Coordinates of C-alpha atoms in Angstrom, one line a residue:
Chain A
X27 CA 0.0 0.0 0.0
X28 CA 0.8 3.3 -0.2
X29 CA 2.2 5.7 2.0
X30 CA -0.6 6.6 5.0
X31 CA -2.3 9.9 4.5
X32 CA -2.8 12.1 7.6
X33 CA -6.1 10.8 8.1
X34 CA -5.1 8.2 10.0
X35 CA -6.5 5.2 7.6
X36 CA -5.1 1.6 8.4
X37 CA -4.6 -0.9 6.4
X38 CA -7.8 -1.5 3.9
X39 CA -8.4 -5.1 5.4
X40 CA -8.1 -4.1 9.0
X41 CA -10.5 -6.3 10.7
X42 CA -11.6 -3.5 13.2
X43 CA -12.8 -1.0 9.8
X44 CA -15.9 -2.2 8.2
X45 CA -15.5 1.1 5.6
X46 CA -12.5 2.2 4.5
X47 CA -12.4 5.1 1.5
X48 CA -9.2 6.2 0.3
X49 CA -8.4 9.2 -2.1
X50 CA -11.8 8.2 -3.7
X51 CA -12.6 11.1 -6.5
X52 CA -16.2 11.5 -8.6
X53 CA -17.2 14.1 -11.2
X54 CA -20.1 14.9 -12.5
X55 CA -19.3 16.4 -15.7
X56 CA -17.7 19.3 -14.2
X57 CA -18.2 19.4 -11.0
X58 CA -15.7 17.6 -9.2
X59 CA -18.5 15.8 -6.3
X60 CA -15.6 13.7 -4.1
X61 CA -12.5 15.1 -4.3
X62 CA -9.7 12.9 -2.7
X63 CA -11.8 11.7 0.2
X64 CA -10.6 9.8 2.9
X65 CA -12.7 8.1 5.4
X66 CA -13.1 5.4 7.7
X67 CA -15.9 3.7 9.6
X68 CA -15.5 1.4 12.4
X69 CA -17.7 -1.5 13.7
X70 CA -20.7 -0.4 16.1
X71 CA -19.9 3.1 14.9
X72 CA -22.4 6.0 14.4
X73 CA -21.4 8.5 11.5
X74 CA -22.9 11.5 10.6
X75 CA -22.4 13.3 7.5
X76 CA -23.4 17.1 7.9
X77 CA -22.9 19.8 4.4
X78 CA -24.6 22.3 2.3
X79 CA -26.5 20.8 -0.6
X80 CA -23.8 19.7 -3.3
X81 CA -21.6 19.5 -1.1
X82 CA -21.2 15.6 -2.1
X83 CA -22.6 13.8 0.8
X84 CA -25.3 12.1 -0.5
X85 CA -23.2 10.9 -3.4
X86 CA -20.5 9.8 -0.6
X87 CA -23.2 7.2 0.6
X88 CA -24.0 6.3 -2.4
X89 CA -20.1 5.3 -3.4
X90 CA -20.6 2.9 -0.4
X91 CA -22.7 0.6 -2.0
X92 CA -21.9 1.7 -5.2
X93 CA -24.9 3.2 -6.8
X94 CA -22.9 5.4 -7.4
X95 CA -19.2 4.4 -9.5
X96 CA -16.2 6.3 -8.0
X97 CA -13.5 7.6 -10.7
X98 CA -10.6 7.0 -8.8
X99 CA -9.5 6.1 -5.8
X100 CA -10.6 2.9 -3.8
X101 CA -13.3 2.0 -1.0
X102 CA -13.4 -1.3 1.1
X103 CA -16.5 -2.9 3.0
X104 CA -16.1 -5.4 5.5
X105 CA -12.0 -6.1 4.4
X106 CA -13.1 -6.6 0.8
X107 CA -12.8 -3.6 -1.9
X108 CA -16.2 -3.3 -3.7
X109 CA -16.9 -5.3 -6.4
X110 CA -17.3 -3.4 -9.6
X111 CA -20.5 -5.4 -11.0
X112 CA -22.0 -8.6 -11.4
X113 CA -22.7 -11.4 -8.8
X114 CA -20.4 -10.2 -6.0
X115 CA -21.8 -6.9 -6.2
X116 CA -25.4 -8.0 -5.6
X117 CA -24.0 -10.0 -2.4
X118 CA -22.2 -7.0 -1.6
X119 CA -25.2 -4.7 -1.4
X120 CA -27.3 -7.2 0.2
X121 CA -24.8 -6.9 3.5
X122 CA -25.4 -3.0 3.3
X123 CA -28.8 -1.8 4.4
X124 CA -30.0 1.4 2.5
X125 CA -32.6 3.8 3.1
X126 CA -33.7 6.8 0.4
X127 CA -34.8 10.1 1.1
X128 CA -37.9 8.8 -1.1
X129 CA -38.4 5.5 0.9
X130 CA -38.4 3.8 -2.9
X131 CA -40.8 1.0 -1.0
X132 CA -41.6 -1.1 -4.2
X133 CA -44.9 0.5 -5.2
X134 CA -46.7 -2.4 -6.6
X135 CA -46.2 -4.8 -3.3
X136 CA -47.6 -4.4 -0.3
X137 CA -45.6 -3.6 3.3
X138 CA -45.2 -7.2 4.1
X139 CA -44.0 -8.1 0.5
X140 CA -41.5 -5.2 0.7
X141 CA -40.2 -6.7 3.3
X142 CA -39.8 -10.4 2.8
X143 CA -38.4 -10.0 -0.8
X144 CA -34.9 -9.5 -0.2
X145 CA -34.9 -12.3 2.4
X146 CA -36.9 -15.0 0.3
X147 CA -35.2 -13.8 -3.1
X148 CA -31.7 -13.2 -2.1
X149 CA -31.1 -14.9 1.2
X150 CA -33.4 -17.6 0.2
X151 CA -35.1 -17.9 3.4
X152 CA -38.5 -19.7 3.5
X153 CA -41.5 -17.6 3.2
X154 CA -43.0 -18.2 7.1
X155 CA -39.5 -17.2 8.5
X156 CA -39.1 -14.5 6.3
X157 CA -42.6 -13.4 7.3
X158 CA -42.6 -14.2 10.9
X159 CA -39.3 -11.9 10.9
X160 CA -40.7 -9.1 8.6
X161 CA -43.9 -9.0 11.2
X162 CA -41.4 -8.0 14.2
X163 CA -39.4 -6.2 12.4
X164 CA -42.4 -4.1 11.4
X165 CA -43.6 -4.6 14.8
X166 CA -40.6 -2.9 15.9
X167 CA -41.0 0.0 13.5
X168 CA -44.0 0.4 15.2
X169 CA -46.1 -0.4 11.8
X170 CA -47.0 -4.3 12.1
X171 CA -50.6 -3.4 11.5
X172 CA -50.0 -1.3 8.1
X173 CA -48.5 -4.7 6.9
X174 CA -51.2 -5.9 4.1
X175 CA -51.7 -2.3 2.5
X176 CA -49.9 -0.8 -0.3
X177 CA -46.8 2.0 -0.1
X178 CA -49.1 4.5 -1.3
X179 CA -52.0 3.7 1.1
X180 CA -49.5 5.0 4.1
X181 CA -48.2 8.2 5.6
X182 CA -44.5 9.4 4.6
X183 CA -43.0 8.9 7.6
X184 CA -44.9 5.0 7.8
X185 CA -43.3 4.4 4.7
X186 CA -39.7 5.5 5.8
X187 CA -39.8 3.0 8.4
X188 CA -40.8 0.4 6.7
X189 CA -38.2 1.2 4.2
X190 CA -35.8 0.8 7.3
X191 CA -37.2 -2.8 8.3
X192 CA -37.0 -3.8 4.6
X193 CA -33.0 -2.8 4.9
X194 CA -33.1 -4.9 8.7
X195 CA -34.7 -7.8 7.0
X196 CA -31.5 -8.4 5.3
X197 CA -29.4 -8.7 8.2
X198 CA -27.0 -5.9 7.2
X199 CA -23.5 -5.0 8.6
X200 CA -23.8 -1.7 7.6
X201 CA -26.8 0.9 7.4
X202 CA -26.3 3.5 4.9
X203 CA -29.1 6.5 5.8
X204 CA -29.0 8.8 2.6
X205 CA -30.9 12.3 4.0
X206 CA -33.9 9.6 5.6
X207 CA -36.2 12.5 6.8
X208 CA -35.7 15.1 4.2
X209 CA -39.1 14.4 2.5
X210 CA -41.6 13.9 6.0
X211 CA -43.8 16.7 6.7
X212 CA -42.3 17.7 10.0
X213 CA -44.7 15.7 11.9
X214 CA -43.3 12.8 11.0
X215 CA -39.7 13.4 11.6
X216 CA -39.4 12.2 14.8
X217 CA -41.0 9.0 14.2
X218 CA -38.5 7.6 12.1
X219 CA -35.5 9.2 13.9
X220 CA -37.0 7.7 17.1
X221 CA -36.6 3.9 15.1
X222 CA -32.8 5.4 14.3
X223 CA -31.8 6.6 17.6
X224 CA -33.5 2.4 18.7
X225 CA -31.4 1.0 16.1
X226 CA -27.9 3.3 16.8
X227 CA -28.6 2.2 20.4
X228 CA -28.7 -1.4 19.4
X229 CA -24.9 -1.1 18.4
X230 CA -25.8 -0.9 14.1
X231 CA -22.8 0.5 12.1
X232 CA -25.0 3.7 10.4
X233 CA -23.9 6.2 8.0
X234 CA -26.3 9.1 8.6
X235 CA -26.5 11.8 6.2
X236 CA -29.0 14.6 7.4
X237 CA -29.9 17.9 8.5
X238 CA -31.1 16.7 11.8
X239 CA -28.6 18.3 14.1
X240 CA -30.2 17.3 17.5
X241 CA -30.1 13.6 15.9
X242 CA -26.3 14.1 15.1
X243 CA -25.1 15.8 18.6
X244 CA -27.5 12.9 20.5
X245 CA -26.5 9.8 18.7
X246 CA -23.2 10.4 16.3
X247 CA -19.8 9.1 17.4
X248 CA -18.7 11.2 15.1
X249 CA -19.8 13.8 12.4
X250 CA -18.0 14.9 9.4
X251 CA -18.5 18.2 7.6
X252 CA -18.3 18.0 3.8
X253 CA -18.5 21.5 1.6
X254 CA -17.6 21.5 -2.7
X255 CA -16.7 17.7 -2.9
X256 CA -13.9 17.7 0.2
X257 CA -14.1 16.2 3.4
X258 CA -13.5 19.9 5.5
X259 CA -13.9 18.7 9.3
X260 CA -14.2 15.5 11.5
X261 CA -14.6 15.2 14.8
X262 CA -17.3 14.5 18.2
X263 CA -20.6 15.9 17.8
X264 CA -19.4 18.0 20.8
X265 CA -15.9 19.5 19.4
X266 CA -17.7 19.9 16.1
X267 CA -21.0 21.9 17.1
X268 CA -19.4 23.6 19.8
X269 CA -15.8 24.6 18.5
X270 CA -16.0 24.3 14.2
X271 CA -12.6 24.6 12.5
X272 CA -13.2 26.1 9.5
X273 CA -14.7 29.2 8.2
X274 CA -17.1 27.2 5.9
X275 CA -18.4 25.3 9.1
X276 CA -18.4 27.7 11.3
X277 CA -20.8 29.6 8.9
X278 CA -22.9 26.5 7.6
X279 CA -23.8 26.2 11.4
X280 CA -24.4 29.8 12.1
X281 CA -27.6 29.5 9.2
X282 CA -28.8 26.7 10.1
X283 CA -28.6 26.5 14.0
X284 CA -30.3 30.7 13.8
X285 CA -33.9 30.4 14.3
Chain B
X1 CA -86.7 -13.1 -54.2
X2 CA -85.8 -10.1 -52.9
X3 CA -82.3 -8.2 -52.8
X4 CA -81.6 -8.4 -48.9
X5 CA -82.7 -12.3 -48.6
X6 CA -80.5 -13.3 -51.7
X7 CA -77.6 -11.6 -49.9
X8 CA -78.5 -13.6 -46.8
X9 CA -78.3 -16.9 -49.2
X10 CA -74.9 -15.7 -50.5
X11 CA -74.0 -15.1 -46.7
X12 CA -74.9 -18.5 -45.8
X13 CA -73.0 -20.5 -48.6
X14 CA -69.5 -19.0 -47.1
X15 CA -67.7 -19.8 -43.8
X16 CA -68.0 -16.3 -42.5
X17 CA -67.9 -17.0 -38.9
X18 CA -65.1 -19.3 -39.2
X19 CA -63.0 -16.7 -40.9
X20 CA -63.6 -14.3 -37.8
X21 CA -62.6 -17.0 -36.0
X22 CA -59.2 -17.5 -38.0
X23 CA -58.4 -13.8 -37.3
X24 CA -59.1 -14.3 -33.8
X25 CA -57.0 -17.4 -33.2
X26 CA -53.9 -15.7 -35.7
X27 CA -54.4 -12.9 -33.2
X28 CA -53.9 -14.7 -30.3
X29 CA -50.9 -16.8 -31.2
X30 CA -48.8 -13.8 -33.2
X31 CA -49.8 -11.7 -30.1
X32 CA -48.7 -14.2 -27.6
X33 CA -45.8 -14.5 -29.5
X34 CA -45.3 -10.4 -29.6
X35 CA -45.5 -10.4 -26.1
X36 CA -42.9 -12.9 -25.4
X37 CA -40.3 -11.4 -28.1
X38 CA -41.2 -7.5 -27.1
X39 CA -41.0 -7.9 -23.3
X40 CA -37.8 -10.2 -24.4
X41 CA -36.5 -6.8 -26.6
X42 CA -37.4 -4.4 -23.7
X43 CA -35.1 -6.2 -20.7
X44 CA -32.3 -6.2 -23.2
X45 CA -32.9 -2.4 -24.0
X46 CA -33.3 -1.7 -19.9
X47 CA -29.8 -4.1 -19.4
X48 CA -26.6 -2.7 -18.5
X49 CA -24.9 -4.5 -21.4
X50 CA -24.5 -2.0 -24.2
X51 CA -24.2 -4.9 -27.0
X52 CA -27.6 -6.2 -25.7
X53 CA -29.2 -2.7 -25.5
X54 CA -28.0 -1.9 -29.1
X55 CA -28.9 -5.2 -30.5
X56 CA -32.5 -4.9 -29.1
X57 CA -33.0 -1.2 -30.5
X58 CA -31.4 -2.4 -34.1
X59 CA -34.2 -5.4 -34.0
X60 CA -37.1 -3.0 -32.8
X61 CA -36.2 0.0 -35.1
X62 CA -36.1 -2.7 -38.4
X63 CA -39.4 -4.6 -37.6
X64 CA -41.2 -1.2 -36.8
X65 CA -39.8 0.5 -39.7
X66 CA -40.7 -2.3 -42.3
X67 CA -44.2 -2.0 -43.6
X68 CA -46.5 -5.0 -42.4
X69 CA -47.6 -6.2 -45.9
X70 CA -44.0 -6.5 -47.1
X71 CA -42.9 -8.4 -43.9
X72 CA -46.2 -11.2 -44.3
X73 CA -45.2 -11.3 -48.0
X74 CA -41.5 -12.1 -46.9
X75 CA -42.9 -14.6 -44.7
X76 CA -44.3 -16.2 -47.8
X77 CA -41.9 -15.4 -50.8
X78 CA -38.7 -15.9 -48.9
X79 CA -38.6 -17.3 -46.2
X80 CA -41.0 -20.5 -47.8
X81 CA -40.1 -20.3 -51.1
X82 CA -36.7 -19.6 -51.1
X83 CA -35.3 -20.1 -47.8
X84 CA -37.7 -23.4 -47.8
X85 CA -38.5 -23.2 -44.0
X86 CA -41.6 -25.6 -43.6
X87 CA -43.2 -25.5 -40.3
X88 CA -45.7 -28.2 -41.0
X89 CA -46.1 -30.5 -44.0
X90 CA -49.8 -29.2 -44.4
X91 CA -49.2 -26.1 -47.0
X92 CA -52.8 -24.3 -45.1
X93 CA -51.2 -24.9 -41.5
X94 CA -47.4 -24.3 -42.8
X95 CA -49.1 -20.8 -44.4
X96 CA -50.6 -20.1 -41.0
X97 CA -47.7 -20.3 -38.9
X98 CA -45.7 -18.5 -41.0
X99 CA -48.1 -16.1 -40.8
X100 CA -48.6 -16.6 -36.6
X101 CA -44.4 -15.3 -36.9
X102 CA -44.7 -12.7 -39.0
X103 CA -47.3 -11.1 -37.4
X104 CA -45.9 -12.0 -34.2
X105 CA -42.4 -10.1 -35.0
X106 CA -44.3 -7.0 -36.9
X107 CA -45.9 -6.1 -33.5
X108 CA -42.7 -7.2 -30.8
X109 CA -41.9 -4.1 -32.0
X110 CA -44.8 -2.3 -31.0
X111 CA -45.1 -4.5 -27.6
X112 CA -41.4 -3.4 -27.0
X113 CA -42.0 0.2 -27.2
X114 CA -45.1 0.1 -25.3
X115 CA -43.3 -1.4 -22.6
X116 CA -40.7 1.0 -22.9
X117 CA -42.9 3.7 -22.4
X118 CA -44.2 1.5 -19.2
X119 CA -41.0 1.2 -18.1
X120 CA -40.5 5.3 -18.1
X121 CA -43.2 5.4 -15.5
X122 CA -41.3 3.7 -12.9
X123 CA -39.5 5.8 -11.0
X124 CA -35.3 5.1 -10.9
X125 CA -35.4 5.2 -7.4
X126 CA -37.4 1.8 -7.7
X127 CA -34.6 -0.6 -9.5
X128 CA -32.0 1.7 -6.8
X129 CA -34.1 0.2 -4.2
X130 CA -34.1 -3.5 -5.7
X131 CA -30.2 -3.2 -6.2
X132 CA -29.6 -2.1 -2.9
X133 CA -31.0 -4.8 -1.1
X134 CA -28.9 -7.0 -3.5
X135 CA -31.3 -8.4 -6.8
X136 CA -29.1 -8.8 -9.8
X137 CA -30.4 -6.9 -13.0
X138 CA -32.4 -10.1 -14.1
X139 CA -34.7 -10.5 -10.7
X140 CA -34.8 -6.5 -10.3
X141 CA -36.2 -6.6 -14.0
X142 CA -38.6 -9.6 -13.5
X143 CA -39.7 -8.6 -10.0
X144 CA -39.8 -5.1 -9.7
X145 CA -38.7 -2.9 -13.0
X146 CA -41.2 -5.3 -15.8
X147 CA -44.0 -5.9 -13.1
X148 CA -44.5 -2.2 -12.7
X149 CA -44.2 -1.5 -16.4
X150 CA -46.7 -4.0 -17.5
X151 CA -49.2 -2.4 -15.4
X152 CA -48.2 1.4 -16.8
X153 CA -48.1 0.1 -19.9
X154 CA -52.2 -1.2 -20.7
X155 CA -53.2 1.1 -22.7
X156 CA -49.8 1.3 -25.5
X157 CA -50.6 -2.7 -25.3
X158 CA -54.1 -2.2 -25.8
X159 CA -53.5 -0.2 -28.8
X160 CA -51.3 -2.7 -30.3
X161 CA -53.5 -5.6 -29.9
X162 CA -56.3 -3.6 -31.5
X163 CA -53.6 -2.4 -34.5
X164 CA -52.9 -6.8 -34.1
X165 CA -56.4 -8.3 -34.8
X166 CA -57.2 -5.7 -38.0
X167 CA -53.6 -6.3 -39.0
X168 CA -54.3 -10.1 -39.1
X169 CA -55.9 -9.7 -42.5
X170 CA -52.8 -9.2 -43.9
X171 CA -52.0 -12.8 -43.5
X172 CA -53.9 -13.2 -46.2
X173 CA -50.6 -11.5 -48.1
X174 CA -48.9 -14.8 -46.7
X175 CA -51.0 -17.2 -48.4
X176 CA -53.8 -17.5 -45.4
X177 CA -57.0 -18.4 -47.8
X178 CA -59.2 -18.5 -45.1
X179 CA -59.1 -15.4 -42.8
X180 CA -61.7 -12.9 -43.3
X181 CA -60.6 -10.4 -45.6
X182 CA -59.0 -12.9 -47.7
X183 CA -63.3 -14.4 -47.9
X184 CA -64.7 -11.1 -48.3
X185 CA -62.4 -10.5 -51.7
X186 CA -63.8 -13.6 -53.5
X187 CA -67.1 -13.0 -51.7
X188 CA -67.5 -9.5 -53.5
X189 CA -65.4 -11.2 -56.9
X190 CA -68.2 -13.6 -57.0
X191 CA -71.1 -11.7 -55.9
X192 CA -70.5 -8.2 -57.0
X193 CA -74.1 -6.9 -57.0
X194 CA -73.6 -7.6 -53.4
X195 CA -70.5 -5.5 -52.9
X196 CA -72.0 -3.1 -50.6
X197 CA -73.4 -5.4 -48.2
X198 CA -70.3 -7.6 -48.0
X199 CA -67.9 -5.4 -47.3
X200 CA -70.3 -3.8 -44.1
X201 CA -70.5 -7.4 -42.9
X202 CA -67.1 -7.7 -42.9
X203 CA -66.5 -4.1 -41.0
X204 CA -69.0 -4.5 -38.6
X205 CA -67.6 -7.8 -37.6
X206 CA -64.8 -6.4 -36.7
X207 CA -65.9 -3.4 -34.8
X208 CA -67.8 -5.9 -32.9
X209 CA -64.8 -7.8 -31.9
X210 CA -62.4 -4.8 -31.3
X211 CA -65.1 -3.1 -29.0
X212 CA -65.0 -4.8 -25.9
X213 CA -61.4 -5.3 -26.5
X214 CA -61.1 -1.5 -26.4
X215 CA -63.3 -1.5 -23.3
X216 CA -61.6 -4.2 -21.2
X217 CA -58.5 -2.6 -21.8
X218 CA -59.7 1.2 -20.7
X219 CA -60.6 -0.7 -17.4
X220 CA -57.7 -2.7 -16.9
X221 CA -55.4 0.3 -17.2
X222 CA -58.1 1.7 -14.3
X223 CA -57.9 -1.1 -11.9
X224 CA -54.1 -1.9 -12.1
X225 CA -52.3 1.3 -12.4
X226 CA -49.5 1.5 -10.0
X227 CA -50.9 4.3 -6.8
X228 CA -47.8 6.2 -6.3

């Protein structure tokens, strides 16, 4: 391997790292989206991924479980580099939970089938254990008896977390949160950062990117600050909200954290 | 005797009903056939592969390009008379086939883009979702991507099947003797003073057929559209 960065990144198949993402760069056409991150993720560790819009984070999480291809660069999961297609790829992204900031529940199945699919397709579980576990999972999202009806028939923030059991049902290593409450009325917020906060507790490796700053200083381990494509600051919820390094954080907070 | 009930003798010396009912059976197999090949056509367009997506847009731009009358006459001229492909030793059923194919790739075409316009309903954040929790293209197309498309795409199938049963006449340009437009031509030869009323018969039969067609297919698109 090369020679180590400042950032501190081990050795990409260090046991203890389930992500590692070194001098990763994206573009999108012109506009350079990751420019020479560096990141890694521990086990059981909480992750939260605060910026302006564009500033690259969403597309960050997306690199994870590649939906999104990286230009350059290199990211490992769980000791293995990410597969570039195929076979290995769908195993990959079965281990890594996902959840949208459009919930994306398959439209044309109904809560419970949502649910089961990945299990019975992918993991080729029988269907009664796959739907024993989808009913407590959805039991545990607080949304067991919404199970028969349709996406569309439930509110936005029902949806989200049964998005969220759909990603549990797999047994993931790794929950990737891409901007989860971004499209709830603000009703609804709380009810799918109160599952989050549950499942952070429950000692899930989580990825969060969001706006929710209470969320970030109550549950992260750790929050990064992206701005234009670079990784700008990393640190504790505490030294970051309370003592920002940069002039680009220290202003980002000052708008949001106003009113 | 008078004029109506000599055309009603005419009408009864002829297998009319049965030649509704050979457009209706061409119909069913060439369209079963289009469905197969055009929701074949559309996964390879969707597919990551570019050989596979450029393949399937090549096969769907000739076969909707190509006028039907020349591909049925193809169906009889080369590819039985020169190419020699028999599908059955009986020349009527070895016509009809040939036929049943030719129709059958004509409207692939059409299937193909009707689902491709289904497909453009469902949202991308859909086959993101299916890939994420870890289907491969094939099940994210067959479970989730196709499903979805189907059901946005029932009125572009509708249309074609409609565009498929009239179209089935044209196997007549393939040698079928016995479908009804194929009847109604030596029916009016034979019976010219009749012309009028032959040709209506003929019309109306298939309005008749193509109406509830039209209907069932206005509700369908009702009942299963994908709530969103």
């Amino acid at each position: 391997m090369t020679e180590e960065p400042d950032t501190g990144v081990a050795r990409p198949d260090d046991d203890d790292f389930i992500v590692q993402m070194r001098h990763v760069d994206k573009h999108f056409g012109p506009v350079h989206v990751l420019n020479d991150v560096n990141l890694t993720l521990r086990r059981g560790e909480v992750l939260v991924v605060i910026g302006p819009s564009g500033s690259g984070k969403s597309t960050l999480c997306r690199t994870i479980n590649r939906l999104e291809p990286i230009d350059s660069g290199e990211i490992w999961v769980d000791g293995q580099p990410v597969p570039a297609e195929g076979k290995q790829l769908a195993m990959l992204r079965a281990e890594v939970g996902m959840v949208f900031q459009s919930f994306n529940l398959f439209a044309h199945k109904t809560i419970l089938d949502n649910v089961t699919l990945g299990p019975t397709v992918v993991r080729k579980e029988p269907k009664a254990q796959a739907e024993a576990e989808a009913l407590s999972l959805l039991d545990r999202v607080g949304i067991k008896n919404q199970a028969g009806k349709l996406p569309a028939q439930l509110s936005g923030g029902q949806q989200q977390r049964a998005a969220i059991a759909r990603a549990l049902a797999m047994h993931p290593k790794l929950m990737l949160f891409d901007e989860p409450t971004s499209a709830l009325d603000p009703e609804m917020i709380n009810e799918v950062l109160d599952v989050m906060v549950d499942l952070a507790q429950s000692g899930m490796t989580m990825i969060v990117v969001t706006h929710e700053m209470g969320f970030a200083r109550r549950v992260a381990d750790r929050v990064i600050f992206m701005s234009d494509g670079c990784l700008l600051e990393e640190g504790s919820p505490e030294q970051f909200f309370n003592n920002p390094q940069t002039e680009r954080a220290k202003d980002f907070l000052a708008k949001i954290l106003q009113h | 005797m008078s004029y109506l009930s000599g055309f009603l003798d005419v009408l009864a010396q002829y297998p009319v009903l049965h030649a509704f009912w050979v457009n209706i059976t061409l119909t069913f197999w060439s369209g079963l056939l289009a469905l197969v090949l055009g929701t074949l056509a559309v996964a390879m367009r969707i597919s990551p592969i570019s050989s596979l997506r450029g393949a399937a847009t090549l096969y769907v731009n000739v076969l909707r390009d190509v006028p039907l009358t020349i591909v049925m006459v193809m169906m009889y001229l080369v590819v039985w008379t020169s190419l020699g492909v028999q599908v059955s030793n009986d020349l009527n059923t070895n016509f009809y086939w040939l036929a049943v194919i030719g129709l059958g790739l004509y409207h692939s075409s059409f299937v193909a883009e009707g689902l491709r316009s289904g497909v453009n309903t469902v949202p991308l954040g859909q086959a993101e979702a299916a890939r994420a929790i870890g289907l491969t293209f094939m099940q994210s197309a067959r479970l989730i991507v196709l499903p979805q498309a189907f059901r946005g795409a029932i009125s572009p199938l509708g249309n074609t099947l409609i565009a498929l049963i009239k179209n089935s006449t044209v196997a007549s340009a393939a040698a079928v003797a016995t479908e009804s437009s194929g009847l109604m031509a030596s029916m009016i030869e034979f019976h010219s003073s009749y012309n009028y009323l032959i040709f209506f018969t003929f019309a109306i039969g298939f309005v008749i057929i193509v109406i509830p067609v039209g209907l069932l297919m206005t509700a369908l698109s009702r009942r299963l559209a994908v709530k969103r």
